[in-house]
Amino acid sequence: MALHFKRGNALLLLVPKTGSTWIRAKVKELGLDVEEVGDPAMREHDLLGAFDRSRYRWVGAFVRSPLEWYRSYWSYRMEKGWRPDYPLDEHCASEDFETFVRKAVTILPGALGNIYDSYVGKPGEEIDFVGRQENLAADFARFLSLIGEEPGALGDGGSRVNATKIRPDFTEELKELITVSEWQTMRRFGYLDDRPDPIGLAEMQDRFPAAADDLRLLTLWTEKIHWEPDDAKKRAGRPIRPETRHARVHSNFALYAQHKQKDMDYAQQRYRQALALDPRHPRTLCNYGMFLWEQRGDPEQARQLMLKALSGRPNHPYTLRKLALLTHRHHKDDELAEVLYRQSLAANDTQQDLRVEFAGFLAHRGKVQEALDFLRPDADGEQAGKLTHLMLASLVLRAGGSAQEAQAYRERAARVAVSTQSQGNGQA
């Protein structure tokens, strides 16, 4: 249901968790000529699309800072119970606030923005009045004045009629996650003004506006892939510093600028920002080293950065692999390169692209049969991709094997490629 103010022919939509119960109480207290309209099945929260806007002189609604909205929503559900017919409840329900937020920002990023759109309209199609729950009394008074009603004495809006008693801890990390997830909504309604931007997302989006949403999702993905190891370190008494989390995003932004946008100067700037935050972050050191080698023609500096990364993480598989590649291609020391490749595999032998690369390296060294024996067991694995089968086809022929076997691997490569493309289209 929504509120129809008869005197001014105004409609006030009641957005969940934005002070609706307080507004109802004040309307009754002031004795305003108001009727409930809409679908009773929607309880208090009919959407804008349920009404013919042309029938009303004014249409209004309230929003709330996404940071507090998510905390309030979770608290309410913890007291009243989850309702699986709502997407947030169906996919993100948890008795742990941190888990709820993590699910919400990765499974349904921007969910609150979609909710707000269904009440206030999309950008450029907004309703006549949008108030903020943080200024509930003052903004409701403005709404009443706008539609020709006497506001009366509303107080300061500080006494919440439907306030929850649960107040979960709200770490800065969770605030950052919600800020990124609801970035457009926070910008639209002025909630970014007092929020820090330690990853420089605004600058990144301004530089590459066509990729604004992809960059937001890249940020959330960067956070997500580190939760499991970060949580393990936290339990062991070694919490991750915020600077390290921010450095990871800067580093991925550098990779994006380098490989997707071909903006090398900006990529270098982002690498340097990442290392200013965490000078010993191994992946950033390694990626910046690769950048200096491939884009700036400085293999010696690249090698020094990779060695610095390994001084802190001697068994870092990614850095060992890239140092092996540098050692092979630039220094022409294949014996040392093989040692480094094997160390990388010993640290993590599940990376299929690394295994394919190592097989190709062995073949380059004339160890074709060894390469074939190394890679052949991978052919039936779940991770075997197109490159695995193509490499096997090449190795079979170089080892003097049958053309039929090589062709069989090529056909499997083609089937994998088609399957991968189909899955990608389905996800899109």
Short mmCIF file of C-alpha atoms in Angstrom, two decimals:
data_model
loop_
_atom_site.label_atom_id
_atom_site.label_comp_id
_atom_site.label_asym_id
_atom_site.label_seq_id
_atom_site.Cartn_x
_atom_site.Cartn_y
_atom_site.Cartn_z
CA MET A 1 0.00 0.00 0.00
CA ALA A 2 0.96 3.65 -0.44
CA LEU A 3 -0.41 6.90 1.01
CA HIS A 4 -2.69 9.16 -1.02
CA PHE A 5 -2.87 12.71 0.37
CA LYS A 6 -6.31 13.78 -0.90
CA ARG A 7 -5.98 17.53 -0.39
CA GLY A 8 -2.91 17.89 -2.58
CA ASN A 9 -3.62 14.79 -4.69
CA ALA A 10 -0.17 13.48 -3.82
CA LEU A 11 1.09 9.91 -3.62
CA LEU A 12 3.77 8.90 -1.15
CA LEU A 13 5.39 5.53 -1.84
CA LEU A 14 6.74 3.77 1.24
CA VAL A 15 10.17 2.29 0.57
CA PRO A 16 11.14 -0.51 2.99
CA LYS A 17 13.48 0.50 5.83
CA THR A 18 13.30 4.24 5.15
CA GLY A 19 11.05 5.46 7.97
CA SER A 20 7.65 4.31 6.67
CA THR A 21 6.28 3.39 10.10
CA TRP A 22 7.27 6.79 11.51
CA ILE A 23 5.59 8.54 8.57
CA ARG A 24 2.37 6.60 9.09
CA ALA A 25 2.35 7.53 12.76
CA LYS A 26 2.92 11.22 12.01
CA VAL A 27 0.19 11.29 9.36
CA LYS A 28 -2.25 9.91 11.92
CA GLU A 29 -0.99 12.27 14.62
CA LEU A 30 -1.46 15.31 12.37
CA GLY A 31 -4.93 14.20 11.34
CA LEU A 32 -4.22 14.55 7.62
CA ASP A 33 -6.79 13.45 5.06
CA VAL A 34 -4.93 10.42 3.78
CA GLU A 35 -6.07 7.08 2.42
CA GLU A 36 -4.17 3.89 1.74
CA VAL A 37 -4.12 2.91 -1.91
CA GLY A 38 -2.64 0.05 -3.85
CA ASP A 39 -2.54 -3.70 -3.53
CA PRO A 40 -3.08 -5.03 0.02
CA ALA A 41 -0.91 -8.02 -0.90
CA MET A 42 2.05 -5.63 -1.10
CA ARG A 43 1.45 -4.67 2.52
CA GLU A 44 2.98 -1.20 2.90
CA HIS A 45 5.30 -1.14 -0.08
CA ASP A 46 3.60 -0.87 -3.48
CA LEU A 47 6.02 -0.08 -6.29
CA LEU A 48 5.82 2.94 -8.57
CA GLY A 49 4.77 0.77 -11.50
CA ALA A 50 1.55 -0.17 -9.72
CA PHE A 51 0.19 3.37 -10.13
CA ASP A 52 -0.72 5.69 -12.99
CA ARG A 53 1.54 8.67 -12.28
CA SER A 54 -0.62 10.96 -14.41
CA ARG A 55 -3.43 10.66 -11.87
CA TYR A 56 -1.40 12.41 -9.15
CA ARG A 57 -0.10 15.94 -8.94
CA TRP A 58 2.87 14.88 -6.84
CA VAL A 59 4.62 11.57 -6.26
CA GLY A 60 7.21 11.19 -3.50
CA ALA A 61 9.31 8.58 -1.70
CA PHE A 62 12.24 8.33 0.70
CA VAL A 63 15.64 6.68 0.35
CA ARG A 64 18.30 5.81 2.89
CA SER A 65 22.08 5.45 2.88
CA PRO A 66 22.84 1.95 1.54
CA LEU A 67 25.26 1.44 4.44
CA GLU A 68 22.52 1.76 7.03
CA TRP A 69 19.83 0.23 4.82
CA TYR A 70 21.64 -3.10 4.63
CA ARG A 71 22.34 -3.13 8.36
CA SER A 72 18.72 -2.28 9.13
CA TYR A 73 17.40 -4.86 6.68
CA TRP A 74 19.55 -7.65 8.16
CA SER A 75 18.58 -6.66 11.71
CA TYR A 76 14.91 -6.68 10.80
CA ARG A 77 15.19 -10.12 9.23
CA MET A 78 17.02 -11.46 12.25
CA GLU A 79 14.08 -10.35 14.42
CA LYS A 80 11.19 -11.12 12.06
CA GLY A 81 12.57 -13.97 9.96
CA TRP A 82 13.70 -14.32 6.35
CA ARG A 83 11.20 -14.42 3.47
CA PRO A 84 12.48 -16.52 0.55
CA ASP A 85 10.09 -14.83 -1.90
CA TYR A 86 12.42 -11.79 -1.81
CA PRO A 87 15.67 -12.19 -3.82
CA LEU A 88 17.90 -10.81 -1.04
CA ASP A 89 16.39 -13.29 1.42
CA GLU A 90 16.44 -16.21 -0.99
CA HIS A 91 20.08 -15.85 -2.02
CA CYS A 92 21.78 -14.00 0.83
CA ALA A 93 20.12 -15.03 4.10
CA SER A 94 22.60 -15.60 6.92
CA GLU A 95 22.67 -15.29 10.68
CA ASP A 96 26.06 -13.64 10.30
CA PHE A 97 26.00 -10.02 9.13
CA GLU A 98 29.36 -10.20 7.37
CA THR A 99 28.28 -13.28 5.41
CA PHE A 100 25.01 -11.58 4.46
CA VAL A 101 26.85 -8.53 3.11
CA ARG A 102 29.40 -10.63 1.23
CA LYS A 103 26.64 -12.62 -0.42
CA ALA A 104 24.61 -9.53 -1.26
CA VAL A 105 27.44 -7.62 -2.93
CA THR A 106 28.62 -10.55 -5.03
CA ILE A 107 25.41 -12.46 -5.81
CA LEU A 108 23.16 -9.41 -6.20
CA PRO A 109 25.47 -6.40 -6.67
CA GLY A 110 23.50 -3.19 -6.78
CA ALA A 111 20.36 -4.86 -5.40
CA LEU A 112 19.30 -1.82 -3.40
CA GLY A 113 19.72 0.42 -6.42
CA ASN A 114 17.23 -1.76 -8.28
CA ILE A 115 14.83 -1.52 -5.34
CA TYR A 116 15.11 2.27 -5.27
CA ASP A 117 14.57 2.45 -9.04
CA SER A 118 11.28 0.61 -8.60
CA TYR A 119 10.07 3.36 -6.25
CA VAL A 120 11.64 6.61 -7.42
CA GLY A 121 12.12 5.75 -11.09
CA LYS A 122 15.30 5.32 -13.07
CA PRO A 123 17.70 8.25 -13.52
CA GLY A 124 16.06 10.79 -15.78
CA GLU A 125 12.60 9.45 -14.97
CA GLU A 126 12.48 10.35 -11.27
CA ILE A 127 9.36 11.11 -9.30
CA ASP A 128 8.69 14.63 -8.04
CA PHE A 129 10.13 14.36 -4.54
CA VAL A 130 12.86 12.17 -3.04
CA GLY A 131 13.57 12.61 0.65
CA ARG A 132 16.31 11.08 2.76
CA GLN A 133 15.66 9.00 5.83
CA GLU A 134 18.62 10.65 7.55
CA ASN A 135 16.64 13.95 7.46
CA LEU A 136 13.30 12.25 7.95
CA ALA A 137 11.39 14.93 9.88
CA ALA A 138 12.74 17.88 7.91
CA ASP A 139 12.28 16.20 4.54
CA PHE A 140 8.78 14.97 5.39
CA ALA A 141 7.91 18.55 6.37
CA ARG A 142 9.22 19.70 2.97
CA PHE A 143 7.05 17.10 1.25
CA LEU A 144 3.97 18.23 3.15
CA SER A 145 4.65 21.88 2.33
CA LEU A 146 5.19 20.98 -1.32
CA ILE A 147 1.78 19.33 -1.60
CA GLY A 148 -0.02 22.07 0.34
CA GLU A 149 -0.34 20.43 3.76
CA GLU A 150 0.55 22.02 7.10
CA PRO A 151 3.61 20.20 8.51
CA GLY A 152 2.89 21.06 12.13
CA ALA A 153 5.35 19.98 14.81
CA LEU A 154 7.10 16.86 13.55
CA GLY A 155 9.98 16.73 16.00
CA ASP A 156 13.39 15.65 14.74
CA GLY A 157 12.51 12.20 13.49
CA GLY A 158 14.87 10.68 15.99
CA SER A 159 12.38 8.34 17.62
CA ARG A 160 11.97 5.36 15.34
CA VAL A 161 8.64 3.58 15.71
CA ASN A 162 9.82 0.37 14.09
CA ALA A 163 13.50 0.40 15.11
CA THR A 164 15.26 -2.92 15.56
CA LYS A 165 17.16 -3.78 18.71
CA ILE A 166 19.97 -5.65 16.93
CA ARG A 167 22.95 -3.54 15.84
CA PRO A 168 25.66 -5.66 14.19
CA ASP A 169 29.29 -4.59 14.04
CA PHE A 170 29.92 -2.59 10.89
CA THR A 171 33.58 -2.78 9.92
CA GLU A 172 35.10 -0.39 7.43
CA GLU A 173 35.69 -3.34 5.10
CA LEU A 174 31.96 -4.10 4.97
CA LYS A 175 31.19 -0.43 4.40
CA GLU A 176 33.62 -0.44 1.48
CA LEU A 177 31.95 -3.51 -0.02
CA ILE A 178 28.49 -1.96 0.13
CA THR A 179 29.81 1.35 -1.19
CA VAL A 180 31.27 -0.35 -4.27
CA SER A 181 28.23 -2.58 -4.78
CA GLU A 182 25.84 0.38 -4.57
CA TRP A 183 28.20 2.92 -6.13
CA GLN A 184 25.78 4.36 -8.67
CA THR A 185 22.99 4.62 -6.11
CA MET A 186 25.23 6.30 -3.53
CA ARG A 187 26.41 8.77 -6.14
CA ARG A 188 22.87 9.42 -7.38
CA PHE A 189 21.47 10.29 -3.96
CA GLY A 190 24.52 12.08 -2.55
CA TYR A 191 25.81 9.37 -0.23
CA LEU A 192 29.30 9.25 -1.71
CA ASP A 193 30.19 12.71 -0.47
CA ASP A 194 31.42 11.53 2.94
CA ARG A 195 32.80 8.17 1.81
CA PRO A 196 36.54 7.63 1.23
CA ASP A 197 37.68 6.13 -2.07
CA PRO A 198 40.95 4.35 -1.22
CA ILE A 199 40.96 2.35 -4.46
CA GLY A 200 40.37 5.35 -6.72
CA LEU A 201 37.26 3.84 -8.32
CA ALA A 202 35.83 7.25 -9.20
CA GLU A 203 39.01 8.21 -11.05
CA MET A 204 39.07 4.86 -12.85
CA GLN A 205 35.46 5.20 -13.96
CA ASP A 206 36.01 8.78 -15.09
CA ARG A 207 38.96 7.68 -17.21
CA PHE A 208 37.13 4.69 -18.72
CA PRO A 209 33.43 5.64 -18.47
CA ALA A 210 32.23 2.93 -20.87
CA ALA A 211 33.63 0.32 -18.49
CA ALA A 212 32.30 1.87 -15.27
CA ASP A 213 30.17 -1.10 -14.27
CA ASP A 214 32.83 -3.65 -15.22
CA LEU A 215 35.32 -1.85 -13.00
CA ARG A 216 32.91 -1.95 -10.07
CA LEU A 217 32.43 -5.70 -10.56
CA LEU A 218 36.20 -6.19 -10.94
CA THR A 219 36.63 -4.58 -7.53
CA LEU A 220 34.09 -6.91 -5.91
CA TRP A 221 35.63 -9.96 -7.62
CA THR A 222 39.08 -8.96 -6.35
CA GLU A 223 37.72 -8.84 -2.83
CA LYS A 224 35.81 -12.12 -3.14
CA ILE A 225 38.72 -14.29 -4.32
CA HIS A 226 40.73 -13.30 -1.25
CA TRP A 227 38.09 -13.88 1.44
CA GLU A 228 38.97 -17.52 2.12
CA PRO A 229 42.74 -17.03 2.60
CA ASP A 230 42.23 -13.72 4.39
CA ASP A 231 39.78 -15.31 6.84
CA ALA A 232 42.25 -18.10 7.53
CA LYS A 233 44.95 -15.55 8.32
CA LYS A 234 42.57 -13.62 10.54
CA ARG A 235 41.77 -16.76 12.53
CA ALA A 236 45.49 -17.33 12.91
CA GLY A 237 45.91 -13.86 14.37
CA ARG A 238 47.36 -12.31 11.21
CA PRO A 239 44.64 -9.99 9.87
CA ILE A 240 45.14 -8.43 6.47
CA ARG A 241 45.89 -4.72 6.51
CA PRO A 242 43.48 -2.46 4.63
CA GLU A 243 46.42 -1.19 2.58
CA THR A 244 46.98 -4.69 1.23
CA ARG A 245 43.34 -5.09 0.22
CA HIS A 246 43.42 -1.73 -1.52
CA ALA A 247 46.73 -2.53 -3.22
CA ARG A 248 45.20 -5.64 -4.78
CA VAL A 249 42.49 -3.57 -6.44
CA HIS A 250 44.95 -0.93 -7.65
CA SER A 251 47.03 -3.75 -9.12
CA ASN A 252 44.07 -5.23 -10.97
CA PHE A 253 43.11 -1.77 -12.20
CA ALA A 254 46.66 -1.49 -13.56
CA LEU A 255 46.25 -4.79 -15.39
CA TYR A 256 42.93 -3.60 -16.78
CA ALA A 257 44.41 -0.32 -18.01
CA GLN A 258 47.36 -2.19 -19.51
CA HIS A 259 45.65 -5.08 -21.27
CA LYS A 260 42.09 -3.88 -21.91
CA GLN A 261 42.59 -0.16 -22.51
CA LYS A 262 46.23 -0.16 -23.71
CA ASP A 263 46.81 2.89 -21.51
CA MET A 264 50.39 2.18 -20.47
CA ASP A 265 51.15 5.43 -18.66
CA TYR A 266 48.06 5.10 -16.50
CA ALA A 267 48.76 1.42 -15.89
CA GLN A 268 52.21 2.32 -14.58
CA GLN A 269 50.68 4.97 -12.34
CA ARG A 270 48.32 2.40 -10.85
CA TYR A 271 51.11 -0.14 -10.29
CA ARG A 272 53.04 2.51 -8.39
CA GLN A 273 49.99 3.39 -6.30
CA ALA A 274 49.57 -0.28 -5.40
CA LEU A 275 53.20 -0.60 -4.33
CA ALA A 276 53.01 2.65 -2.35
CA LEU A 277 50.27 0.98 -0.29
CA ASP A 278 51.99 -2.40 0.01
CA PRO A 279 55.62 -2.36 -1.18
CA ARG A 280 56.02 -6.13 -0.72
CA HIS A 281 52.82 -7.38 -2.35
CA PRO A 282 54.18 -10.28 -4.45
CA ARG A 283 51.68 -10.34 -7.31
CA THR A 284 51.90 -6.58 -7.80
CA LEU A 285 55.70 -6.71 -7.78
CA CYS A 286 55.62 -9.50 -10.32
CA ASN A 287 53.03 -7.89 -12.60
CA TYR A 288 54.82 -4.57 -12.50
CA GLY A 289 58.03 -6.41 -13.31
CA MET A 290 56.37 -8.00 -16.34
CA PHE A 291 55.11 -4.56 -17.35
CA LEU A 292 58.60 -3.06 -17.16
CA TRP A 293 60.01 -5.92 -19.20
CA GLU A 294 57.35 -6.07 -21.90
CA GLN A 295 56.32 -2.40 -22.14
CA ARG A 296 59.37 -0.46 -20.98
CA GLY A 297 62.12 -2.80 -22.18
CA ASP A 298 63.73 -3.12 -18.74
CA PRO A 299 64.22 -6.84 -18.00
CA GLU A 300 66.82 -6.23 -15.30
CA GLN A 301 64.49 -4.08 -13.23
CA ALA A 302 61.78 -6.66 -13.83
CA ARG A 303 64.04 -9.38 -12.45
CA GLN A 304 64.84 -7.33 -9.36
CA LEU A 305 61.15 -6.80 -8.62
CA MET A 306 60.42 -10.51 -8.99
CA LEU A 307 63.30 -11.40 -6.69
CA LYS A 308 61.97 -8.90 -4.16
CA ALA A 309 58.58 -10.61 -4.35
CA LEU A 310 60.21 -14.00 -3.74
CA SER A 311 62.23 -12.67 -0.82
CA GLY A 312 58.95 -12.27 1.02
CA ARG A 313 57.13 -15.27 -0.49
CA PRO A 314 59.77 -17.79 -1.66
CA ASN A 315 57.16 -20.25 -2.90
CA HIS A 316 54.87 -17.78 -4.66
CA PRO A 317 53.89 -19.88 -7.71
CA TYR A 318 52.87 -16.99 -9.94
CA THR A 319 56.13 -15.10 -9.47
CA LEU A 320 58.23 -18.26 -9.90
CA ARG A 321 56.46 -18.91 -13.19
CA LYS A 322 56.99 -15.41 -14.54
CA LEU A 323 60.61 -15.37 -13.42
CA ALA A 324 61.07 -18.70 -15.23
CA LEU A 325 59.65 -17.13 -18.39
CA LEU A 326 61.94 -14.10 -18.06
CA THR A 327 64.94 -16.34 -17.41
CA HIS A 328 64.11 -18.45 -20.47
CA ARG A 329 63.33 -15.69 -22.95
CA HIS A 330 65.69 -12.92 -21.95
CA HIS A 331 68.56 -14.51 -20.07
CA LYS A 332 68.54 -17.69 -22.20
CA ASP A 333 69.29 -19.77 -19.12
CA ASP A 334 66.98 -22.70 -19.72
CA GLU A 335 68.51 -24.84 -17.00
CA LEU A 336 67.63 -22.27 -14.33
CA ALA A 337 64.29 -21.59 -16.00
CA GLU A 338 63.38 -25.28 -15.68
CA VAL A 339 64.25 -25.23 -12.00
CA LEU A 340 61.99 -22.21 -11.49
CA TYR A 341 59.15 -23.81 -13.46
CA ARG A 342 59.37 -26.95 -11.34
CA GLN A 343 59.37 -24.89 -8.15
CA SER A 344 56.25 -23.11 -9.35
CA LEU A 345 54.56 -26.44 -10.10
CA ALA A 346 55.57 -27.80 -6.71
CA ALA A 347 53.91 -24.81 -5.07
CA ASN A 348 50.73 -25.15 -7.14
CA ASP A 349 50.42 -27.71 -9.93
CA THR A 350 46.68 -27.20 -10.50
CA GLN A 351 47.04 -24.25 -12.88
CA GLN A 352 46.34 -25.72 -16.29
CA ASP A 353 47.85 -22.85 -18.25
CA LEU A 354 51.07 -23.24 -16.28
CA ARG A 355 51.18 -26.95 -17.06
CA VAL A 356 50.67 -26.27 -20.77
CA GLU A 357 53.37 -23.60 -20.70
CA PHE A 358 55.80 -25.96 -18.97
CA ALA A 359 55.09 -28.74 -21.46
CA GLY A 360 55.87 -26.34 -24.29
CA PHE A 361 59.07 -25.31 -22.52
CA LEU A 362 60.17 -28.94 -22.17
CA ALA A 363 59.52 -29.51 -25.87
CA HIS A 364 61.61 -26.44 -26.66
CA ARG A 365 64.46 -28.03 -24.72
CA GLY A 366 64.14 -31.18 -26.85
CA LYS A 367 62.38 -33.15 -24.10
CA VAL A 368 59.34 -33.86 -26.23
CA GLN A 369 58.52 -37.28 -24.83
CA GLU A 370 58.89 -36.02 -21.27
CA ALA A 371 56.55 -33.15 -22.12
CA LEU A 372 54.01 -35.56 -23.57
CA ASP A 373 54.19 -37.86 -20.56
CA PHE A 374 53.80 -34.85 -18.27
CA LEU A 375 50.73 -33.40 -19.98
CA ARG A 376 48.91 -36.47 -21.31
CA PRO A 377 47.25 -37.37 -17.93
CA ASP A 378 45.65 -33.91 -17.93
CA ALA A 379 43.62 -34.63 -21.05
CA ASP A 380 40.82 -36.35 -19.14
CA GLY A 381 40.73 -33.86 -16.28
CA GLU A 382 37.91 -31.39 -15.71
CA GLN A 383 40.30 -28.46 -16.12
CA ALA A 384 41.62 -29.59 -19.51
CA GLY A 385 40.90 -26.73 -21.88
CA LYS A 386 41.40 -26.06 -25.54
CA LEU A 387 45.11 -25.22 -25.17
CA THR A 388 45.80 -28.47 -23.33
CA HIS A 389 44.44 -30.56 -26.19
CA LEU A 390 46.11 -28.47 -28.88
CA MET A 391 49.45 -28.76 -27.11
CA LEU A 392 48.98 -32.53 -26.82
CA ALA A 393 48.20 -32.75 -30.54
CA SER A 394 51.43 -30.91 -31.31
CA LEU A 395 53.48 -33.00 -28.90
CA VAL A 396 52.12 -36.28 -30.29
CA LEU A 397 53.28 -35.36 -33.79
CA ARG A 398 56.67 -34.09 -32.58
CA ALA A 399 57.18 -37.31 -30.65
CA GLY A 400 56.48 -39.37 -33.77
CA GLY A 401 53.01 -40.45 -32.68
CA SER A 402 50.07 -41.20 -34.94
CA ALA A 403 48.24 -38.54 -36.91
CA GLN A 404 44.97 -40.12 -35.74
CA GLU A 405 45.81 -39.49 -32.09
CA ALA A 406 46.81 -35.91 -32.83
CA GLN A 407 43.58 -35.37 -34.74
CA ALA A 408 41.59 -36.78 -31.82
CA TYR A 409 43.13 -34.16 -29.54
CA ARG A 410 42.31 -31.40 -32.05
CA GLU A 411 38.70 -32.54 -32.16
CA ARG A 412 38.53 -32.53 -28.37
CA ALA A 413 39.96 -29.02 -28.39
CA ALA A 414 37.20 -27.92 -30.77
CA ARG A 415 34.50 -29.49 -28.59
CA VAL A 416 35.87 -27.81 -25.47
CA ALA A 417 35.92 -24.45 -27.28
CA VAL A 418 32.28 -24.83 -28.33
CA SER A 419 31.25 -25.91 -24.84
CA THR A 420 33.06 -22.98 -23.25
CA GLN A 421 31.45 -20.53 -25.66
CA SER A 422 28.01 -21.97 -24.96
CA GLN A 423 28.51 -21.66 -21.20
CA GLY A 424 29.67 -18.08 -21.65
CA ASN A 425 26.59 -17.21 -23.70
CA GLY A 426 24.37 -18.84 -21.09
CA GLN A 427 25.94 -16.81 -18.29
CA ALA A 428 25.65 -13.62 -20.30
#
